[in-house]
Short mmCIF file of C-alpha atoms in Angstrom, two decimals:
data_model
loop_
_atom_site.label_atom_id
_atom_site.label_comp_id
_atom_site.label_asym_id
_atom_site.label_seq_id
_atom_site.Cartn_x
_atom_site.Cartn_y
_atom_site.Cartn_z
CA MET A 1 76.34 11.30 8.01
CA PRO A 2 78.02 10.61 11.52
CA GLU A 3 76.94 12.31 14.83
CA ARG A 4 79.52 14.55 16.32
CA ARG A 5 79.59 13.87 20.09
CA ILE A 6 79.46 16.97 22.50
CA TRP A 7 83.37 16.59 23.40
CA GLU A 8 83.67 17.05 19.68
CA LEU A 9 82.05 20.58 19.72
CA LYS A 10 84.08 23.84 20.20
CA ASN A 11 83.84 25.17 23.77
CA GLN A 12 82.11 28.41 22.51
CA THR A 13 79.17 25.94 21.10
CA VAL A 14 79.01 24.03 24.47
CA CYS A 15 79.20 27.08 26.33
CA SER A 16 75.61 28.73 24.33
CA ILE A 17 74.35 24.93 24.40
CA LEU A 18 74.46 24.73 28.21
CA GLY A 19 74.09 28.41 29.23
CA LEU A 20 70.54 28.51 27.27
CA THR A 21 69.44 25.44 28.22
CA TYR A 22 69.96 25.20 31.99
CA ASN A 23 69.19 27.88 34.88
CA ASP A 24 70.75 28.06 37.80
CA LYS A 25 68.33 25.58 39.66
CA GLU A 26 68.52 23.53 36.59
CA LEU A 27 72.10 23.53 36.63
CA SER A 28 72.39 22.72 40.26
CA ASP A 29 69.91 19.68 39.66
CA LEU A 30 72.21 18.69 36.76
CA PHE A 31 75.04 18.54 39.02
CA LYS A 32 73.65 16.54 41.51
CA ARG A 33 72.40 13.97 38.27
CA LEU A 34 76.07 14.12 37.33
CA LYS A 35 77.25 13.08 40.55
CA LEU A 36 79.41 16.36 41.08
CA ASP A 37 80.19 18.00 44.29
CA CYS A 38 77.94 21.57 43.79
CA ASN A 39 78.52 22.53 47.49
CA SER A 40 79.77 26.16 47.87
CA VAL A 41 79.91 26.25 44.02
CA THR A 42 78.86 29.28 42.14
CA ALA A 43 76.28 28.87 39.16
CA TYR A 44 79.24 30.29 36.72
CA GLU A 45 82.06 27.81 38.68
CA MET A 46 79.39 24.89 37.86
CA HIS A 47 78.74 26.45 33.96
CA GLY A 48 82.50 26.48 33.75
CA GLY A 49 83.24 22.75 35.46
CA LEU A 50 80.43 21.68 32.72
CA ILE A 51 82.48 23.02 29.87
CA GLN A 52 85.77 22.14 31.07
CA ALA A 53 84.54 18.13 31.45
CA CYS A 54 83.04 18.49 28.02
CA SER A 55 86.40 19.20 26.65
CA SER A 56 87.42 15.66 26.50
CA GLN A 57 85.57 12.12 26.30
CA ASN A 58 85.02 10.88 29.63
CA LYS A 59 82.28 9.61 32.07
CA THR A 60 80.57 12.98 32.73
CA SER A 61 80.48 14.05 28.90
CA LYS A 62 79.26 10.68 27.79
CA GLN A 63 76.43 11.40 30.35
CA LEU A 64 75.56 14.79 29.37
CA ASP A 65 75.86 14.30 25.88
CA ARG A 66 72.84 11.51 26.53
CA ILE A 67 70.92 13.97 28.60
CA LEU A 68 70.94 16.72 25.90
CA LYS A 69 70.02 14.31 22.77
CA ASP A 70 67.13 12.78 24.92
CA ARG A 71 66.25 16.71 25.88
CA PHE A 72 66.23 17.76 22.08
CA ASP A 73 65.29 14.70 20.40
CA ARG A 74 61.29 16.01 20.56
CA TYR A 75 62.20 18.48 17.99
CA LYS A 76 64.07 16.34 15.55
CA LYS A 77 61.74 15.93 13.19
CA ASP A 78 60.76 19.95 12.90
CA ILE A 79 64.13 20.57 12.58
CA GLU A 80 65.69 18.20 10.25
CA ARG A 81 63.02 19.68 7.49
CA ILE A 82 65.57 23.16 7.81
CA PRO A 83 68.66 22.34 5.85
CA GLN A 84 71.43 22.00 8.40
CA GLU A 85 73.60 24.73 6.70
CA GLU A 86 70.64 27.28 6.71
CA ILE A 87 69.45 26.46 10.65
CA TYR A 88 71.50 29.74 11.94
CA LYS A 89 69.56 31.80 10.01
CA HIS A 90 66.35 31.03 12.10
CA ILE A 91 68.41 32.05 15.29
CA GLU A 92 69.64 35.48 13.52
CA ASP A 93 65.96 36.63 12.63
CA GLY A 94 64.35 34.90 15.43
CA SER A 95 61.85 32.61 13.62
CA ASN A 96 60.66 29.55 15.11
CA GLY A 97 60.80 26.72 12.63
CA ASN A 98 57.65 25.91 11.05
CA GLY A 99 55.23 27.90 13.45
CA LYS A 100 57.01 25.24 16.27
CA ASP A 101 57.92 26.12 20.02
CA ILE A 102 61.49 25.02 19.09
CA PRO A 103 64.35 26.85 21.83
CA ILE A 104 67.37 28.13 20.32
CA PRO A 105 69.58 25.72 22.25
CA ALA A 106 67.76 22.94 20.12
CA PHE A 107 68.57 24.84 17.10
CA ILE A 108 72.08 25.09 17.95
CA TRP A 109 72.17 21.14 18.87
CA PHE A 110 71.19 20.10 15.50
CA ALA A 111 73.10 22.35 13.38
CA VAL A 112 76.41 21.33 14.41
CA ARG A 113 75.57 17.82 15.43
CA ASN A 114 76.06 16.05 12.10
CA GLN A 115 79.84 15.69 10.28
CA ARG A 116 80.07 17.68 7.34
CA GLU A 117 82.88 18.92 5.23
CA ASP A 118 81.75 22.89 6.06
CA ILE A 119 80.76 21.96 9.77
CA ASP A 120 83.50 24.12 10.75
CA ALA A 121 82.10 27.20 8.99
CA ILE A 122 78.49 26.10 10.20
CA GLU A 123 79.47 26.31 13.99
CA ALA A 124 81.23 29.81 13.16
CA ALA A 125 77.97 31.23 11.34
CA VAL A 126 76.06 29.50 14.63
CA PHE A 127 78.57 31.05 17.37
CA ALA A 128 77.94 34.51 15.61
CA ALA A 129 74.37 34.36 15.16
CA THR A 130 74.11 33.06 19.23
CA HIS A 131 76.79 35.74 20.16
CA MET A 132 74.75 38.55 18.76
CA TYR A 133 71.61 37.41 20.26
CA GLU A 134 73.05 37.04 23.57
CA HIS A 135 74.10 40.67 23.23
CA ARG A 136 70.51 41.67 22.44
CA ALA A 137 69.31 39.74 25.54
CA SER A 138 71.71 41.52 27.26
CA ARG A 139 70.81 44.79 26.39
CA PHE A 140 67.24 43.93 26.82
CA TYR A 141 67.24 42.67 30.21
CA ASP A 142 69.45 45.60 31.35
CA GLU A 143 66.79 47.73 29.90
CA LEU A 144 63.70 45.88 31.75
CA ARG A 145 65.68 45.98 34.86
CA ARG A 146 65.93 49.90 34.77
CA THR A 147 62.33 50.18 33.76
CA LEU A 148 60.85 47.44 36.18
CA PRO A 149 59.55 48.69 39.45
CA CYS A 150 60.71 45.43 41.14
CA GLY A 151 64.15 45.88 39.23
CA VAL A 152 64.07 41.89 38.67
CA PRO A 153 63.15 41.02 35.18
CA GLU A 154 62.68 37.45 36.14
CA ASN A 155 59.47 38.63 37.77
CA LEU A 156 58.21 39.66 34.51
CA LEU A 157 57.42 36.31 33.25
CA MET A 158 55.58 35.42 36.30
CA GLU A 159 53.32 38.43 36.18
CA LEU A 160 52.84 38.01 32.14
CA THR A 161 51.94 34.55 32.95
CA GLY A 162 49.33 35.64 35.79
CA ALA A 163 48.37 38.69 33.46
CA SER A 164 47.42 35.51 30.54
CA LYS A 165 45.63 33.45 32.96
CA THR A 166 43.72 36.43 34.29
CA ASN A 167 42.84 37.80 30.42
CA GLU A 168 41.47 34.21 30.11
CA LYS A 169 39.37 34.15 32.71
CA LEU A 170 38.10 37.47 31.86
CA ARG A 171 37.38 36.22 28.41
CA THR A 172 35.35 33.16 29.81
CA LYS A 173 33.11 35.45 31.90
CA CYS A 174 32.70 37.85 28.73
CA ASN A 175 31.87 34.65 26.47
CA ARG A 176 29.56 33.74 29.33
CA LEU A 177 28.24 37.30 29.76
CA ALA A 178 27.42 37.26 26.08
CA ARG A 179 25.63 34.43 26.13
CA LYS A 180 23.46 35.40 28.56
CA ARG A 181 22.96 38.53 27.05
CA GLU A 182 21.57 36.52 23.98
CA GLN A 183 19.45 34.39 26.59
CA LEU A 184 18.08 37.65 28.04
CA LYS A 185 17.19 39.14 24.43
CA SER A 186 15.55 35.92 23.79
CA GLU A 187 13.41 36.20 26.88
CA ILE A 188 12.78 39.65 26.60
CA GLU A 189 11.62 38.93 23.01
CA SER A 190 9.42 35.81 24.46
CA VAL A 191 7.98 38.12 27.04
CA ARG A 192 7.15 40.46 24.14
CA GLU A 193 5.18 38.07 22.13
CA ASP A 194 3.34 36.96 25.56
CA ARG A 195 2.22 40.31 26.12
CA LEU A 196 1.05 40.69 22.60
CA ARG A 197 -1.16 37.49 23.39
CA ILE A 198 -2.29 38.80 26.54
CA THR A 199 -3.43 41.78 25.07
CA SER A 200 -5.10 40.16 22.03
CA ALA A 201 -6.69 37.91 24.74
CA LEU A 202 -8.13 40.94 26.92
CA GLU A 203 -9.79 42.40 23.69
CA GLU A 204 -11.73 39.47 22.88
CA GLU A 205 -12.55 38.96 26.66
CA LYS A 206 -14.02 42.70 26.68
CA ARG A 207 -15.47 41.99 23.19
CA LEU A 208 -17.12 38.88 24.92
CA ASN A 209 -18.26 41.01 27.79
CA ARG A 210 -20.17 43.20 25.22
CA GLN A 211 -21.65 40.81 23.54
CA LEU A 212 -23.07 39.09 27.16
CA VAL A 213 -24.28 42.43 28.03
CA SER A 214 -26.03 43.05 24.71
CA ASP A 215 -27.54 39.38 25.07
CA LEU A 216 -28.57 39.74 28.66
CA GLU A 217 -30.53 43.06 27.58
CA GLY A 218 -31.92 41.05 24.75
CA LEU A 219 -33.35 38.33 27.46
CA GLY A 220 -34.45 41.43 29.50
CA GLY A 221 -31.76 42.30 31.25
CA GLU A 222 -32.22 43.21 35.04
CA GLU A 223 -35.68 41.43 35.17
CA THR A 224 -34.10 38.04 33.97
CA LEU A 225 -31.23 38.57 36.82
CA ASN A 226 -34.39 38.90 39.39
CA GLN A 227 -35.99 35.75 38.10
CA THR A 228 -32.82 33.93 38.47
CA GLU A 229 -32.03 35.21 42.07
CA ASN A 230 -35.72 33.89 42.73
CA MET A 231 -35.58 31.00 41.55
CA LYS A 232 -32.28 30.32 43.53
CA LYS A 233 -34.52 30.96 46.57
CA GLU A 234 -36.64 28.39 45.67
CA ILE A 235 -34.16 25.90 45.12
CA ASP A 236 -32.83 26.70 48.51
CA PHE A 237 -36.28 26.45 50.04
CA LEU A 238 -37.07 22.98 48.30
CA THR A 239 -33.65 21.60 49.87
CA SER A 240 -34.49 22.76 53.34
CA GLU A 241 -37.92 21.09 53.06
CA VAL A 242 -36.44 17.71 51.63
CA LYS A 243 -34.02 17.70 54.77
CA ARG A 244 -36.75 18.43 57.22
CA LEU A 245 -38.75 15.79 55.83
CA THR A 246 -35.80 13.34 55.83
CA ASP A 247 -34.96 14.33 59.29
CA GLU A 248 -38.45 13.52 60.35
CA LEU A 249 -38.71 10.15 58.95
CA LEU A 250 -35.48 9.47 60.25
CA SER A 251 -36.53 10.58 63.46
CA ARG A 252 -39.65 8.42 63.01
CA ASP A 253 -37.85 5.47 62.59
CA ARG A 254 -35.97 5.71 65.48
CA SER A 255 -38.82 6.22 67.99
CA LYS A 256 -39.96 3.03 66.62
CA GLY A 257 -36.74 1.37 68.26
CA ASP A 258 -35.22 0.19 64.80
CA ASN A 259 -31.39 1.27 64.09
CA VAL A 260 -32.36 2.09 60.22
CA LYS A 261 -35.17 0.93 57.91
CA SER A 262 -33.85 0.86 54.47
CA GLY A 263 -37.13 1.52 53.26
CA GLY A 264 -37.42 4.27 55.77
CA LEU A 265 -34.47 6.76 54.17
CA VAL A 266 -35.11 8.86 50.75
CA GLU A 267 -33.90 9.54 47.59
CA ILE A 268 -34.05 13.03 46.32
CA GLY A 269 -34.90 13.37 42.74
CA GLN A 270 -34.11 16.72 40.81
CA ARG A 271 -33.25 17.94 44.21
CA HIS A 272 -36.84 18.62 45.32
CA GLU A 273 -38.47 15.24 44.94
CA LEU A 274 -38.64 12.87 47.96
CA ASP A 275 -39.60 9.45 47.67
CA ILE A 276 -40.11 6.95 50.80
CA LEU A 277 -38.54 3.40 50.05
CA ASP A 278 -41.07 0.48 51.17
CA GLU A 279 -37.74 -2.12 52.43
CA ARG A 280 -38.07 -2.39 56.19
CA GLY A 281 -35.28 -4.09 58.42
CA SER A 282 -32.64 -3.28 60.91
CA ALA A 283 -28.68 -2.58 59.90
CA ASP A 284 -25.85 -1.67 62.23
CA LEU A 285 -22.22 -0.81 60.51
CA ASN A 286 -20.79 -1.04 64.35
CA GLY A 287 -18.83 2.38 63.98
CA ALA A 288 -17.04 1.64 61.11
CA LYS A 289 -15.47 4.33 58.75
CA VAL A 290 -17.30 4.50 55.59
CA ALA A 291 -16.05 6.92 52.47
CA TYR A 292 -18.49 8.18 49.90
CA ILE A 293 -16.58 9.79 46.58
CA GLY A 294 -18.33 11.39 44.10
CA GLY A 295 -22.06 12.03 43.99
CA VAL A 296 -23.93 15.27 44.44
CA GLU A 297 -22.62 17.74 46.56
CA SER A 298 -25.52 19.53 47.83
CA LEU A 299 -26.81 15.92 49.02
CA MET A 300 -23.82 15.53 51.34
CA PRO A 301 -25.66 16.14 54.34
CA TYR A 302 -27.85 13.29 53.59
CA TYR A 303 -25.38 10.89 52.86
CA ARG A 304 -24.18 11.49 56.02
CA ASP A 305 -27.42 10.99 57.84
CA ALA A 306 -27.77 8.32 56.25
CA ILE A 307 -24.75 6.15 57.19
CA GLU A 308 -24.54 7.71 60.90
CA SER A 309 -27.53 6.43 61.54
CA VAL A 310 -27.10 3.02 60.63
CA GLY A 311 -23.92 3.40 63.28
CA GLY A 312 -21.01 4.71 60.85
CA THR A 313 -18.41 7.26 60.87
CA PHE A 314 -18.89 9.52 57.50
CA CYS A 315 -16.00 10.44 55.53
CA TYR A 316 -16.75 12.62 52.04
CA HIS A 317 -14.89 13.27 49.05
CA CYS A 318 -16.43 15.24 45.91
CA GLY A 319 -14.51 13.42 43.54
CA ARG A 320 -12.50 15.96 41.80
CA CYS A 321 -8.95 14.50 42.22
CA ILE A 322 -6.76 18.20 42.06
CA GLN A 323 -3.98 16.35 43.33
CA GLY A 324 -4.37 13.44 41.77
CA ARG A 325 -4.58 9.88 43.18
CA LYS A 326 -2.55 11.24 46.54
CA GLU A 327 -6.32 12.17 47.76
CA ILE A 328 -7.87 9.30 47.17
CA ASP A 329 -4.99 6.92 48.91
CA THR A 330 -5.31 9.33 51.56
CA ILE A 331 -8.68 9.00 52.17
CA VAL A 332 -8.79 5.10 51.59
CA ASP A 333 -6.00 4.64 53.99
CA GLY A 334 -7.99 5.86 57.13
CA ILE A 335 -11.63 4.36 56.39
CA ASP A 336 -13.13 0.68 56.57
CA MET A 337 -15.44 0.57 53.40
CA VAL A 338 -16.27 3.00 50.30
CA PHE A 339 -19.42 3.73 47.99
CA CYS A 340 -18.68 5.32 44.87
CA PRO A 341 -21.33 6.40 42.53
CA VAL A 342 -20.85 6.20 38.76
CA ASP A 343 -23.32 8.41 37.46
CA ILE A 344 -21.97 11.40 38.75
CA ASN A 345 -18.09 11.11 39.23
CA SER A 346 -14.75 11.74 37.38
CA HIS A 347 -13.34 8.80 35.79
CA ASN A 348 -10.06 9.41 37.07
CA ALA A 349 -11.85 9.28 40.62
CA CYS A 350 -13.73 5.76 39.99
CA LYS A 351 -10.47 4.21 38.57
CA TYR A 352 -8.49 5.67 41.31
CA VAL A 353 -10.51 4.39 44.08
CA LYS A 354 -10.78 1.04 42.62
CA LYS A 355 -7.12 0.46 42.63
CA ALA A 356 -6.57 1.91 46.15
CA CYS A 357 -9.26 -0.40 47.55
CA LYS A 358 -7.59 -3.48 45.64
CA MET A 359 -4.47 -2.38 47.00
CA ARG A 360 -5.54 -2.25 50.63
CA ASP A 361 -8.07 -4.86 50.52
CA LYS A 362 -10.97 -2.27 51.32
CA PRO A 363 -14.52 -3.27 50.61
CA CYS A 364 -15.46 -1.12 47.53
CA HIS A 365 -19.17 -0.60 46.20
CA PHE A 366 -19.70 1.13 43.37
CA LEU A 367 -23.15 2.54 42.59
CA ARG A 368 -25.32 2.91 39.56
CA SER A 369 -26.60 6.61 40.54
CA SER A 370 -26.19 9.07 43.05
CA SER A 371 -29.58 8.95 44.34
CA LEU A 372 -29.99 8.61 48.44
CA SER A 373 -32.37 5.37 47.85
CA MET A 374 -29.50 3.70 46.29
CA LEU A 375 -26.92 4.21 49.08
CA VAL A 376 -29.61 3.21 51.49
CA ARG A 377 -30.40 0.25 49.79
CA GLU A 378 -26.65 -0.83 49.50
CA LEU A 379 -26.07 0.27 53.26
CA GLY A 380 -28.77 -2.31 54.21
CA ASN A 381 -26.87 -4.75 51.89
CA HIS A 382 -23.88 -4.85 53.49
CA ALA A 383 -24.63 -3.90 57.16
CA VAL A 384 -24.57 -6.29 59.92
CA LYS A 385 -28.10 -7.46 60.34
#
């Protein structure tokens, strides 16, 4: 069926289409687009001027016909599903075709657009539905004007839009709070489980303590503790004796005019056995900084004496790398030579020492044992004689 142009429509139909499509601002913009003079012209006068222009075929009516066609083309597929003679019913009952967001002027446009034998009846039905719609809208507008505090119904849409956005934000916050609540529930449940585990562990600890007390009583009770304390005192005494004897030997060697006699230092076996090595000779480290990493911590003072007696500066690390490789790297950065026993040391410490010395081109000597005699022998081998 051929399409009707806007100048073929009745004036009241054109009035409904234009009035429902353009507000005052859009009407002014339309006038400028059509290159019509809108200065000192009211919205009513612009509306009437367009209706008058559309009563005949002319440049303005042709251009306006194309503008309206382009504007309503997006709704064409949805409205074409409705028979043309039934479109006006959707205007009467206020339904939105197939759930789509279709404006009333689009319904009017497609209801009267195609030429038919009964087009006059269709156009009359559309006008009747639109006319009553306009009356209802006017009554609703008047009711809003008298009810709203501001007396401006146009502001209601802005307020509803703002309220809708606020509601959406509140819904988002509620959803976020609901997720946090679920997370807190999960954390509370986890805390309860942890508390049960801790309680169970404490009960086990108490049981073990009771068992230890029982075992201690079976071994002799306080008498056993006293014997242990006496043994500690004996170990301290033996350690002090070893130190005294070592100091005497070192003092004797120095009095003879030698820096260090590699056979004059001692190896401590089992913490209380002193053995004087027979090797003789003089050696001097010339102030080199020497690190001893690992070994027996209680022998640390004797390690120090041995290194300082040959002119070295002593630096010690127990070999426990709590902070990882960083501790070893820091020590190796500031020394000239490293001694590292492998019998009493951590595997990581030996690995870190080897890698750090290799990267910095520092001499590294791994000792088979942590004995003092082993250190003295290696000092004699690597010092300047």
